[in-house]
PDB file of C-alpha atoms and ligand atoms in Angstrom:
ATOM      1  CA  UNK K   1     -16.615 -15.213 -12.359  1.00 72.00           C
ATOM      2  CA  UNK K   2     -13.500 -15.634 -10.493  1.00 93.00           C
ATOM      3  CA  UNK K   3     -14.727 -16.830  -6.558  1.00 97.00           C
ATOM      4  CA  UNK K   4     -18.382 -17.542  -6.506  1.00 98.00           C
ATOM      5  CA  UNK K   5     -19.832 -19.203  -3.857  1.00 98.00           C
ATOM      6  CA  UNK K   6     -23.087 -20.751  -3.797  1.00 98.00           C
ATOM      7  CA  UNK K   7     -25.199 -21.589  -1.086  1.00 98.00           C
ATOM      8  CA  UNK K   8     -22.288 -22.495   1.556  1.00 98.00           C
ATOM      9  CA  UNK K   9     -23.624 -24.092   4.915  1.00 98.00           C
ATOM     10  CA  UNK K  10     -20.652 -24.770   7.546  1.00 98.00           C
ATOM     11  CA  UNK K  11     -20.437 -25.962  11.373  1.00 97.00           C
ATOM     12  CA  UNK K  12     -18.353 -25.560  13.718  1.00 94.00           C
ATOM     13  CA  UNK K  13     -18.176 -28.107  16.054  1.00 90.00           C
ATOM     14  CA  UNK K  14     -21.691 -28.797  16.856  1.00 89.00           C
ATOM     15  CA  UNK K  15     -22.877 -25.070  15.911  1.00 95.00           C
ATOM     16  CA  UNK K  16     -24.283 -24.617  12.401  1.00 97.00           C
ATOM     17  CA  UNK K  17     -22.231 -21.034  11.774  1.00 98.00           C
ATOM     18  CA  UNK K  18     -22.746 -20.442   7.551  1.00 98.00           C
ATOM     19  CA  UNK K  19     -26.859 -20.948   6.645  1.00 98.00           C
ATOM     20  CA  UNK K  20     -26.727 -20.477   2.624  1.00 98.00           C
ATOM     21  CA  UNK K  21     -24.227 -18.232   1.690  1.00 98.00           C
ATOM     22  CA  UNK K  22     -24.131 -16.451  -1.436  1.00 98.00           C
ATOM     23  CA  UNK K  23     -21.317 -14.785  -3.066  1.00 98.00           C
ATOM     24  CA  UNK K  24     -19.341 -13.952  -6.642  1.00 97.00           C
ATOM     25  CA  UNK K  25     -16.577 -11.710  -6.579  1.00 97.00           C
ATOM     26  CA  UNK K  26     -15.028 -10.725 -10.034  1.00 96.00           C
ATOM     27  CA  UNK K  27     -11.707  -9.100 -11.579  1.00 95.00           C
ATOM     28  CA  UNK K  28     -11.227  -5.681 -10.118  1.00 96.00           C
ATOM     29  CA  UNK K  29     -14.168  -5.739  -7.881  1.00 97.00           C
ATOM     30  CA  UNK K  30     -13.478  -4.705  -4.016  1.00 97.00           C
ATOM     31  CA  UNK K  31     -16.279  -5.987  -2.394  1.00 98.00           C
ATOM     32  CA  UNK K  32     -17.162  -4.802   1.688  1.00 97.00           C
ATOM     33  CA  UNK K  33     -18.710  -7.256   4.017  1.00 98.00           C
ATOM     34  CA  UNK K  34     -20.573  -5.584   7.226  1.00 97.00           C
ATOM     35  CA  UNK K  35     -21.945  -7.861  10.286  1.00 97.00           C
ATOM     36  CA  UNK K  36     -23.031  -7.977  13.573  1.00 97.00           C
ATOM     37  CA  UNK K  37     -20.495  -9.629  15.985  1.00 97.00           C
ATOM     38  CA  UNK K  38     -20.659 -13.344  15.599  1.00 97.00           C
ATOM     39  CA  UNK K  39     -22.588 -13.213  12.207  1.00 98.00           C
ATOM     40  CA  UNK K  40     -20.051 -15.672  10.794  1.00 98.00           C
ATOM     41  CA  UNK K  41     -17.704 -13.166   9.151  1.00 98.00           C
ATOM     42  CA  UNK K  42     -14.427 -15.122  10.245  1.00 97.00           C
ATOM     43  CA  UNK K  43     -16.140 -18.608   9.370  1.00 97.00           C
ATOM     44  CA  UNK K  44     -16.703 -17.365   5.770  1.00 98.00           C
ATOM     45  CA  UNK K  45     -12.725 -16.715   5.078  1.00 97.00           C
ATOM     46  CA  UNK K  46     -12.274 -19.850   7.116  1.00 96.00           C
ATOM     47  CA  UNK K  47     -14.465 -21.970   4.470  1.00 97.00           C
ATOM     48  CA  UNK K  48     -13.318 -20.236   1.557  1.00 97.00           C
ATOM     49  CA  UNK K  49      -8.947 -20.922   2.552  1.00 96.00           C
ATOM     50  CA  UNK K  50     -10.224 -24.401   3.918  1.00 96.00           C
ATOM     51  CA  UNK K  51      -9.371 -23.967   7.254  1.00 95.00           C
ATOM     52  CA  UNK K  52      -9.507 -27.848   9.041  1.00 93.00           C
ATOM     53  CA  UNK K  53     -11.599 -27.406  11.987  1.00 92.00           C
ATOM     54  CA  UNK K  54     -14.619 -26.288  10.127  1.00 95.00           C
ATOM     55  CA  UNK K  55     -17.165 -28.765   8.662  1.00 95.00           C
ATOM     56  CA  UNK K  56     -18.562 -27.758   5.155  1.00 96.00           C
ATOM     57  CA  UNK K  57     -22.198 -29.220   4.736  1.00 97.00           C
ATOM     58  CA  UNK K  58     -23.247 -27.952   1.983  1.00 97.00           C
ATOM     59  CA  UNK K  59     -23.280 -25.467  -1.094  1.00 98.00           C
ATOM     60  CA  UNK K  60     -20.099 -24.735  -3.148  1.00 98.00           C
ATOM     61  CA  UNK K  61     -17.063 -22.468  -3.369  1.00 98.00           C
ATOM     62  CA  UNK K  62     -15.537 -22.083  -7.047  1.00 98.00           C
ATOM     63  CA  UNK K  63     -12.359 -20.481  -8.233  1.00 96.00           C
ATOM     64  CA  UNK K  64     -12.654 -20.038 -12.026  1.00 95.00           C
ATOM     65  CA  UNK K  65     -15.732 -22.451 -12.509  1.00 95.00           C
ATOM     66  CA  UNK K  66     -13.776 -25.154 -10.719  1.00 96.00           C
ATOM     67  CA  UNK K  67     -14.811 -26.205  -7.272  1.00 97.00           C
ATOM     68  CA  UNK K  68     -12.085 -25.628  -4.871  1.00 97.00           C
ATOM     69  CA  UNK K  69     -14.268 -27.711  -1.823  1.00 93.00           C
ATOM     70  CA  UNK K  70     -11.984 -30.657  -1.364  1.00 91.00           C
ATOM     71  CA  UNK K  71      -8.421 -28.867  -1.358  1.00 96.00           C
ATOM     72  CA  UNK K  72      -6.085 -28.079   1.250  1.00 95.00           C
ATOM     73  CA  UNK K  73      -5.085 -24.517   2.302  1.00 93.00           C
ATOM     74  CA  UNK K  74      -1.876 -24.897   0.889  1.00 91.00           C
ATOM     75  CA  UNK K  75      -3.795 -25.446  -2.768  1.00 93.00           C
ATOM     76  CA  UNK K  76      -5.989 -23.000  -2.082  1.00 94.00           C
ATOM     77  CA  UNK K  77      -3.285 -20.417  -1.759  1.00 92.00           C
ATOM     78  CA  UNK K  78      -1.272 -21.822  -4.957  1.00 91.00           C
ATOM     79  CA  UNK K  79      -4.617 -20.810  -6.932  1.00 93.00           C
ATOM     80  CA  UNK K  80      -4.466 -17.141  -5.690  1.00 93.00           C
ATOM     81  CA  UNK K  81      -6.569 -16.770  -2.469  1.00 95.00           C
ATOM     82  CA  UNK K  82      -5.094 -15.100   0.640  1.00 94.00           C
ATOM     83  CA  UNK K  83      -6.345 -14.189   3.564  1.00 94.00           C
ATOM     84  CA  UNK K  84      -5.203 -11.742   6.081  1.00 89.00           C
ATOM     85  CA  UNK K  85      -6.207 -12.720   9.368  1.00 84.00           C
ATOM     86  CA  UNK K  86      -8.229 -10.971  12.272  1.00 81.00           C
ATOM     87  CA  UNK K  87      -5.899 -12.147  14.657  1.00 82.00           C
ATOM     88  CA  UNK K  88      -2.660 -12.621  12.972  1.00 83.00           C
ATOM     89  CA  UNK K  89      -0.391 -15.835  14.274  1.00 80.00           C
ATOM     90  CA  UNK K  90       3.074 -15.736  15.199  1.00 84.00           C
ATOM     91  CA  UNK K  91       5.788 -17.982  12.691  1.00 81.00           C
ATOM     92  CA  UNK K  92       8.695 -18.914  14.682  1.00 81.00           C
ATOM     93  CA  UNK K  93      12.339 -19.186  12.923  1.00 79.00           C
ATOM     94  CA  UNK K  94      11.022 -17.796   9.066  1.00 77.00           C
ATOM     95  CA  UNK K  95      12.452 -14.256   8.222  1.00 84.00           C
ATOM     96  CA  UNK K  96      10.134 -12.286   6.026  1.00 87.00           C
ATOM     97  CA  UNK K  97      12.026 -12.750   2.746  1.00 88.00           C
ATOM     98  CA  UNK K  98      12.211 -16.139   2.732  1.00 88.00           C
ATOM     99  CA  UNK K  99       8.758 -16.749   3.709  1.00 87.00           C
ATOM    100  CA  UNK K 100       7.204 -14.928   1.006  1.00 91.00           C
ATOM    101  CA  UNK K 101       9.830 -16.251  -1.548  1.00 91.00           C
ATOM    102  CA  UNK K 102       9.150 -19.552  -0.756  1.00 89.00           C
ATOM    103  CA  UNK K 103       5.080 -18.714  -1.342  1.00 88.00           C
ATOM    104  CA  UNK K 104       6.083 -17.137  -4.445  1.00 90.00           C
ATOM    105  CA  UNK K 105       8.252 -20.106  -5.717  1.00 91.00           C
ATOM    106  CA  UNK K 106       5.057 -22.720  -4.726  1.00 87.00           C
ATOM    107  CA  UNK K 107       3.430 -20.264  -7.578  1.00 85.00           C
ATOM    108  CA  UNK K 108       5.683 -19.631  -9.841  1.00 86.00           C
ATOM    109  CA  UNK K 109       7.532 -22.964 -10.239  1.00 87.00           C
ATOM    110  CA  UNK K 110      10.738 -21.725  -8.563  1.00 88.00           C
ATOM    111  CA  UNK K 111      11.303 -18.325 -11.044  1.00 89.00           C
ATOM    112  CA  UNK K 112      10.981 -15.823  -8.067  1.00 91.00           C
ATOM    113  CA  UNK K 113      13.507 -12.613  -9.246  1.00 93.00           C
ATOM    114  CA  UNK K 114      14.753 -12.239  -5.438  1.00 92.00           C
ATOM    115  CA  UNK K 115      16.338  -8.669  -6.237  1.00 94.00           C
ATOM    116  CA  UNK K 116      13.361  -7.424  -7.629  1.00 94.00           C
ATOM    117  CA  UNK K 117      11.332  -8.576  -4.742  1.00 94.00           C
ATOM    118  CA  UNK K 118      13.088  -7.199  -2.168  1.00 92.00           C
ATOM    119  CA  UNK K 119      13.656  -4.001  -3.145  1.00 94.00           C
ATOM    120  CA  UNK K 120       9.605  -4.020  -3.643  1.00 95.00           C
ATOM    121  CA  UNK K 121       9.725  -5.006   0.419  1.00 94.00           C
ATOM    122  CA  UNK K 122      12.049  -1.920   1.006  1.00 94.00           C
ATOM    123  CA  UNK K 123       9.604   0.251  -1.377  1.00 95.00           C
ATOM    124  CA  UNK K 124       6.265  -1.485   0.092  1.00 96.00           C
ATOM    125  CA  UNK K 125       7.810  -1.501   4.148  1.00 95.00           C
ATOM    126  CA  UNK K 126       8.606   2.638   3.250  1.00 96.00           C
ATOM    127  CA  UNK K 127       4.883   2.893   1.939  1.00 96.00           C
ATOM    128  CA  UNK K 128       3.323   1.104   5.045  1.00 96.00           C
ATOM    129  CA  UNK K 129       5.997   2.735   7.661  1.00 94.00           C
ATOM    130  CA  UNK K 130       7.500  -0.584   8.401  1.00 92.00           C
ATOM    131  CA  UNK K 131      10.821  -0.489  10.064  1.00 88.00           C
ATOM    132  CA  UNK K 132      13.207  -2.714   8.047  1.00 82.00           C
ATOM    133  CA  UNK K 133      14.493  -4.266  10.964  1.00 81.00           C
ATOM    134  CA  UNK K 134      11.031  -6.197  12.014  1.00 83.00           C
ATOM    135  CA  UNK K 135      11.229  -7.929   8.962  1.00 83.00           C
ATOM    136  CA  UNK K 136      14.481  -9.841  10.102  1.00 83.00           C
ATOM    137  CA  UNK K 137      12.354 -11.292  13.067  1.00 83.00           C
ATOM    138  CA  UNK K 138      10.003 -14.608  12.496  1.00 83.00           C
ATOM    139  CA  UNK K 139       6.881 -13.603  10.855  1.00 85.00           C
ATOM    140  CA  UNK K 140       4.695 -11.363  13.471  1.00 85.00           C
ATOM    141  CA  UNK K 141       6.894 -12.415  16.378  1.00 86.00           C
ATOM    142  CA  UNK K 142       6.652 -10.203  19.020  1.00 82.00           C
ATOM    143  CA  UNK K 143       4.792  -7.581  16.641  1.00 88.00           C
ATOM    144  CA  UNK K 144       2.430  -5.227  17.717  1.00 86.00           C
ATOM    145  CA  UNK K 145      -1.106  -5.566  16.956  1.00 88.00           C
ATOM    146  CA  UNK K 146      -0.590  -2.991  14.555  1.00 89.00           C
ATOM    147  CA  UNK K 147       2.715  -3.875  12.608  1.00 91.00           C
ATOM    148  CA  UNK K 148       0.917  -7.279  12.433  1.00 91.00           C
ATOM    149  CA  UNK K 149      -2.187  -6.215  10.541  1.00 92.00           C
ATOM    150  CA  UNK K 150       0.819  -4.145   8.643  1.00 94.00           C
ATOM    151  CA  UNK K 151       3.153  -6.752   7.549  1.00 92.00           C
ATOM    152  CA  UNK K 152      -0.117  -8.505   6.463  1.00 93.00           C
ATOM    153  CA  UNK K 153      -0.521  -6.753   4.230  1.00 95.00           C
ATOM    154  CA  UNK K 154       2.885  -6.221   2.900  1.00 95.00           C
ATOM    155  CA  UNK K 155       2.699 -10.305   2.160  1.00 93.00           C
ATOM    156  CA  UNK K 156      -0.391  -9.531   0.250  1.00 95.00           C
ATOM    157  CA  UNK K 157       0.882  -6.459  -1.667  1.00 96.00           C
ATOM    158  CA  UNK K 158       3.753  -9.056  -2.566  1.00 94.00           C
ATOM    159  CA  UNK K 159       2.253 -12.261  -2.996  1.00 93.00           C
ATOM    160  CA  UNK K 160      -0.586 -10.709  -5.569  1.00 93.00           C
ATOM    161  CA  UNK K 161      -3.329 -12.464  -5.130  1.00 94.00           C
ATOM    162  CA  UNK K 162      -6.455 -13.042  -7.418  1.00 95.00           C
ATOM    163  CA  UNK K 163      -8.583 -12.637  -4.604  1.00 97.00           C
ATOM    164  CA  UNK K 164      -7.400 -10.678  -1.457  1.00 97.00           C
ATOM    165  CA  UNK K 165      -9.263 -11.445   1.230  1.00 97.00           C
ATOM    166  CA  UNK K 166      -8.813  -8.787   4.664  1.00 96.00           C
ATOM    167  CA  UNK K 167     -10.774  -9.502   7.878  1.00 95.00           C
ATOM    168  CA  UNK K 168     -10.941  -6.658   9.840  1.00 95.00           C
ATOM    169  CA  UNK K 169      -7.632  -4.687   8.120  1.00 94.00           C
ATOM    170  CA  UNK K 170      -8.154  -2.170  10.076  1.00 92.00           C
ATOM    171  CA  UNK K 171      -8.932  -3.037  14.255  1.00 90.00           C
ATOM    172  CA  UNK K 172      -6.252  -1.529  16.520  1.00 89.00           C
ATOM    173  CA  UNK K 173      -4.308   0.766  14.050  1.00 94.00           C
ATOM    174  CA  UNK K 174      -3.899   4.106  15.095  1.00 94.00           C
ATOM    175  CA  UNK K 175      -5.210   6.952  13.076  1.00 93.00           C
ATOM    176  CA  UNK K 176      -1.887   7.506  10.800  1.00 94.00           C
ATOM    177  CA  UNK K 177      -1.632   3.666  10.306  1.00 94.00           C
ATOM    178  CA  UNK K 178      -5.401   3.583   9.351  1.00 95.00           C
ATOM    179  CA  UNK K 179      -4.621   6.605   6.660  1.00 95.00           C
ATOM    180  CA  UNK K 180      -1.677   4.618   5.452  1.00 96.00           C
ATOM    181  CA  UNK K 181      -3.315   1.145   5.433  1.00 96.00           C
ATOM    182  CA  UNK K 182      -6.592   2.004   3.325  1.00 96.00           C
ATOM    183  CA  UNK K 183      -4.226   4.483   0.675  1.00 95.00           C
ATOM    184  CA  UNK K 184      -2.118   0.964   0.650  1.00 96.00           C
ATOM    185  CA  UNK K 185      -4.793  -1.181  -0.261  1.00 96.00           C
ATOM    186  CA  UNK K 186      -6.424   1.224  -2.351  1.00 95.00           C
ATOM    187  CA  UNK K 187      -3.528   1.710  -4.782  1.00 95.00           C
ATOM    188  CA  UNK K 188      -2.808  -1.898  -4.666  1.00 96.00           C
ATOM    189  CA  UNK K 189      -6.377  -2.811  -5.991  1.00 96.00           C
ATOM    190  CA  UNK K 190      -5.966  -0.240  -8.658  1.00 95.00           C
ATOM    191  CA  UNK K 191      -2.862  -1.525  -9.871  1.00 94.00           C
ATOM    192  CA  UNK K 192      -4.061  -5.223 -10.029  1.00 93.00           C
ATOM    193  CA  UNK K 193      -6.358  -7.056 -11.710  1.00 94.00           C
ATOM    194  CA  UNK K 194      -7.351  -8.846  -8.468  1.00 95.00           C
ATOM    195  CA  UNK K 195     -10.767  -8.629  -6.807  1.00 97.00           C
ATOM    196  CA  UNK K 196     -10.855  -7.833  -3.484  1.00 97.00           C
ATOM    197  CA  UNK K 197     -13.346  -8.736   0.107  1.00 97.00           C
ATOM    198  CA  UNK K 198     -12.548  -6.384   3.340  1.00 97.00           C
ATOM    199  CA  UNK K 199     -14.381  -7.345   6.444  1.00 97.00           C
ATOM    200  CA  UNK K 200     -15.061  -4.216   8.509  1.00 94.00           C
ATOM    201  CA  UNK K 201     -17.083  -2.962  11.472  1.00 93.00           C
ATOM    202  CA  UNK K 202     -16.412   0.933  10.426  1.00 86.00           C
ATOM    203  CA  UNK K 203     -16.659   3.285   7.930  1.00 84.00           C
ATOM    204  CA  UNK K 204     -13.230   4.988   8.982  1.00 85.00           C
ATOM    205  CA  UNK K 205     -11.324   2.893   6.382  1.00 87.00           C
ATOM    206  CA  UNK K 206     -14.314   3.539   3.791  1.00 84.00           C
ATOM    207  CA  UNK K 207     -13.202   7.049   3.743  1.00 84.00           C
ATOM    208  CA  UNK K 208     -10.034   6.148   1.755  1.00 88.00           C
ATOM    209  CA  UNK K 209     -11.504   3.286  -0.187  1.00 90.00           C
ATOM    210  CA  UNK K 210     -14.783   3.067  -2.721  1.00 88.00           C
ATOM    211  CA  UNK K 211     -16.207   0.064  -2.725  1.00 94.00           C
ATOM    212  CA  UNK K 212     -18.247  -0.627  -5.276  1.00 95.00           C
ATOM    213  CA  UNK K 213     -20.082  -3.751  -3.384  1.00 97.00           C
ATOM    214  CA  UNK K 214     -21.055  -3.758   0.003  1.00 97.00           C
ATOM    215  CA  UNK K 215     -23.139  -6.572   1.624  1.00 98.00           C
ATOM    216  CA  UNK K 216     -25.000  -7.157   5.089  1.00 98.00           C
ATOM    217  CA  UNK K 217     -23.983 -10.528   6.931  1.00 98.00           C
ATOM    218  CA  UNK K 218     -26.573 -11.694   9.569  1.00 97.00           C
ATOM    219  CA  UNK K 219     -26.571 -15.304  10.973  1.00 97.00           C
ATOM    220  CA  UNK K 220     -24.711 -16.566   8.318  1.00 98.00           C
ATOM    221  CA  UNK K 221     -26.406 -15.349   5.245  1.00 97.00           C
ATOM    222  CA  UNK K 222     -26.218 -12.475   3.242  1.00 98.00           C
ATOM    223  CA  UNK K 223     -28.642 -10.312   3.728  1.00 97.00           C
ATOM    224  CA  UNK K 224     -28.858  -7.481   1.601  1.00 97.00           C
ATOM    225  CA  UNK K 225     -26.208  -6.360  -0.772  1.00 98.00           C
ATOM    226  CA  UNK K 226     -26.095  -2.950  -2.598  1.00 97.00           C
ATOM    227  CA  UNK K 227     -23.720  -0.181  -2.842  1.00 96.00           C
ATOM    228  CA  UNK K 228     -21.800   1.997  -0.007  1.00 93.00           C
ATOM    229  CA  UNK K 229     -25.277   3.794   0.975  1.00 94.00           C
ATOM    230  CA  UNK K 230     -25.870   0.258   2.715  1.00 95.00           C
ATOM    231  CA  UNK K 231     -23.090   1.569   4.741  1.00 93.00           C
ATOM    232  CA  UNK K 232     -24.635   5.048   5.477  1.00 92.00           C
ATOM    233  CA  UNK K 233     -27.806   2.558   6.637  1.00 94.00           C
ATOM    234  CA  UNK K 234     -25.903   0.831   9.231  1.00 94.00           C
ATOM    235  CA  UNK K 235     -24.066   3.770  10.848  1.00 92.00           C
ATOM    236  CA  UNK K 236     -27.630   5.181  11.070  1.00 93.00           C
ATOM    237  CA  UNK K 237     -29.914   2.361  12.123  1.00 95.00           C
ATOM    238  CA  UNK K 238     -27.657  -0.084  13.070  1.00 95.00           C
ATOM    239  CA  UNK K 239     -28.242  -3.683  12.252  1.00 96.00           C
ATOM    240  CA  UNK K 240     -31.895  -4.456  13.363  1.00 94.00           C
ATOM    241  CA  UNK K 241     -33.192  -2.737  10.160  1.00 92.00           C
ATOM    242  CA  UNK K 242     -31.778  -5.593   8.158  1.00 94.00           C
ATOM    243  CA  UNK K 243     -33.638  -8.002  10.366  1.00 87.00           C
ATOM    244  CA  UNK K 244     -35.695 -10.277   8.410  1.00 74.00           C
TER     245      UNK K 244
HETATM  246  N1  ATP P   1     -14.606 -23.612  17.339  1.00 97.47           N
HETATM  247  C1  ATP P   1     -15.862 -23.193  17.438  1.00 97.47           C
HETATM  248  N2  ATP P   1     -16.823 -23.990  17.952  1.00 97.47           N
HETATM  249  C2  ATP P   1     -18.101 -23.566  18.060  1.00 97.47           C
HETATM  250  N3  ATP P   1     -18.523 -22.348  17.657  1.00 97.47           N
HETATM  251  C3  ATP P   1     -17.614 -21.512  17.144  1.00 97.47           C
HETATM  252  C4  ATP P   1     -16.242 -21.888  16.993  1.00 97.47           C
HETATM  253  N4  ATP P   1     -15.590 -20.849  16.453  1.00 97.47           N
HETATM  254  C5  ATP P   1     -16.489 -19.879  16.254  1.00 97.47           C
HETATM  255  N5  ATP P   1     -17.708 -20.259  16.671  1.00 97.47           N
HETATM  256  C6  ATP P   1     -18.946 -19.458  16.650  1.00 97.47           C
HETATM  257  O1  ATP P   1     -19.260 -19.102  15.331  1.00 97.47           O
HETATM  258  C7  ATP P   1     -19.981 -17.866  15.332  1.00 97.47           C
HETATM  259  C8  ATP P   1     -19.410 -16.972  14.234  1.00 97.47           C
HETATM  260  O2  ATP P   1     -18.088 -16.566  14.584  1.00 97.47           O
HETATM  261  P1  ATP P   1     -17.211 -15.657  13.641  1.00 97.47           P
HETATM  262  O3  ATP P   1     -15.870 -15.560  14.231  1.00 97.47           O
HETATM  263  O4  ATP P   1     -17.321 -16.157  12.245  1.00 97.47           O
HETATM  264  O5  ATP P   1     -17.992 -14.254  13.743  1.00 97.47           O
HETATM  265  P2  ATP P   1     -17.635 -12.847  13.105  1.00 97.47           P
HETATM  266  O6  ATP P   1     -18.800 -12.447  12.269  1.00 97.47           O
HETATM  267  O7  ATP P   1     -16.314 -12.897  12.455  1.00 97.47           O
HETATM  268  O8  ATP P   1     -17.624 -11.892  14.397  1.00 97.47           O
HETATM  269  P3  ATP P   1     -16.677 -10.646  14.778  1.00 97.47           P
HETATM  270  O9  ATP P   1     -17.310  -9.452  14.138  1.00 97.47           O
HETATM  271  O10 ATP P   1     -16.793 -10.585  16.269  1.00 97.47           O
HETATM  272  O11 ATP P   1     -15.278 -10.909  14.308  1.00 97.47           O
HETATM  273  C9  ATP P   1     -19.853 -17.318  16.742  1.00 97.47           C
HETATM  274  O12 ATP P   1     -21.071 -17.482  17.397  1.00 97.47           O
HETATM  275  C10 ATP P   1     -18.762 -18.148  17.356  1.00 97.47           C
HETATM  276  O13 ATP P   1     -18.942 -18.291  18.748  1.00 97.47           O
HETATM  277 MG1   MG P   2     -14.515 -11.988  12.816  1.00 97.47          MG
END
């Protein structure tokens, strides 16, 4: 099992957000997490990449059998996990090449091949319908919401993570981006051997991708986990059906 997690409980300042969580995610598995609003979606990538102002109380979170509880996000990262954010920040002064070379090198021990990586940003950025140009610009500054979520996932396509981690990959992209984004992501899990978690609210971006996993996330436990019919359930019923 590459990521399991076992029983997580987390607070947030004095709210108790993560109640038992649950979780293994394997090689080549794409797994789909669904939740009402404030179900504790964002807290769970939080715990798993460490994120300081949460509080882990309890439970586990393992990266190849080895618990991965006491390290830094910086560690965390150097073992494979990344996490594209809901609301991606702004990095002053970086460009784009030498942020993600200087990611790579913290994993590689300093043997990135800088050719071949960026002409796999030109051939990535053409893929994603990134203008070259953005990418001489700090990372995300002054990006739209939607070239953010975009050059996202560019750094994940490049950084190839064991376990790719996307919360909410596709709010505020426009129809063409969406199209684009989930064919992205879709060839990029077929191509690795990395297991994959997408945080959505739709099934727009399911159209493109097949999970084979798809769980139900209500006040900070998994609820019920099955295949992409759970989906069908919630577009139908909404949420309350899952109520236990
Ligand atoms: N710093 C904080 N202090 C106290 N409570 C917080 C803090 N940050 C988040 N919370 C609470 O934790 C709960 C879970 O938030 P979280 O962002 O994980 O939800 P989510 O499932 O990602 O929701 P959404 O679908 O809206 O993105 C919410 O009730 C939120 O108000
Ligand atoms: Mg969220």
């Amino acid at each position: 099992m590459m990521l399991e997690i076992k029983n997580l409980e987390a607070e947030m300042g004095e709210n108790k957000i993560l109640k038992g969580l649950n979780l293994e995610v394997n090689e080549k598995e794409m797994h789909v997490i669904m939740g009402p609003n404030g179900s504790g979606k964002t807290t769970l990538t939080k715990a798993i990449m460490g994120h300081p102002s949460l509080k882990v109380t309890g439970g586990d979170i393992l990266i190849d059998k080895k618990s991965i509880k006491g390290l830094p996000p910086d560690e965390r990262a150097r073992l494979g996990l990344f996490l594209q954010f809901q609301n991606p920040i702004e990095i002053e002064g970086a460009g784009f090449i030498t942020f993600i070379r200087t990611a790579k090198d913290a994993r590689n021990g300093g043997l990135t091949d800088v050719k071949g990586l960026i002409s796999r940003i030109k051939e990535y950025s053409k893929e994603l319908g990134i203008e070259d140009k953005i990418l001489e610009r700090g990372i995300n500054q002054g990006f739209s919401g939607g070239e953010k979520k975009k050059s996202e996932i560019l750094q994940m396509a490049l950084l190839e993570p064991k376990i790719s981690i996307l919360d909410e990959p596709d709010s505020g992209l426009d129809i063409d981006s969406l199209k684009i984004v989930a064919g992205f992501i879709n060839r990029r899990f077929e191509e690795t051997e990395g297991g994959f978690i997408i945080i959505t609210h739709y099934n727009r971006m399911l159209a493109y991708i097949k999970p084979k996993f798809v769980h139900i996330m209500m006040d900070g436990k998994i609820v019920a986990s099955g295949g992409p019919e759970l989906i069908e359930r919630v577009e139908r019923d909404g949420y309350d059906s899952f109520k236990v």
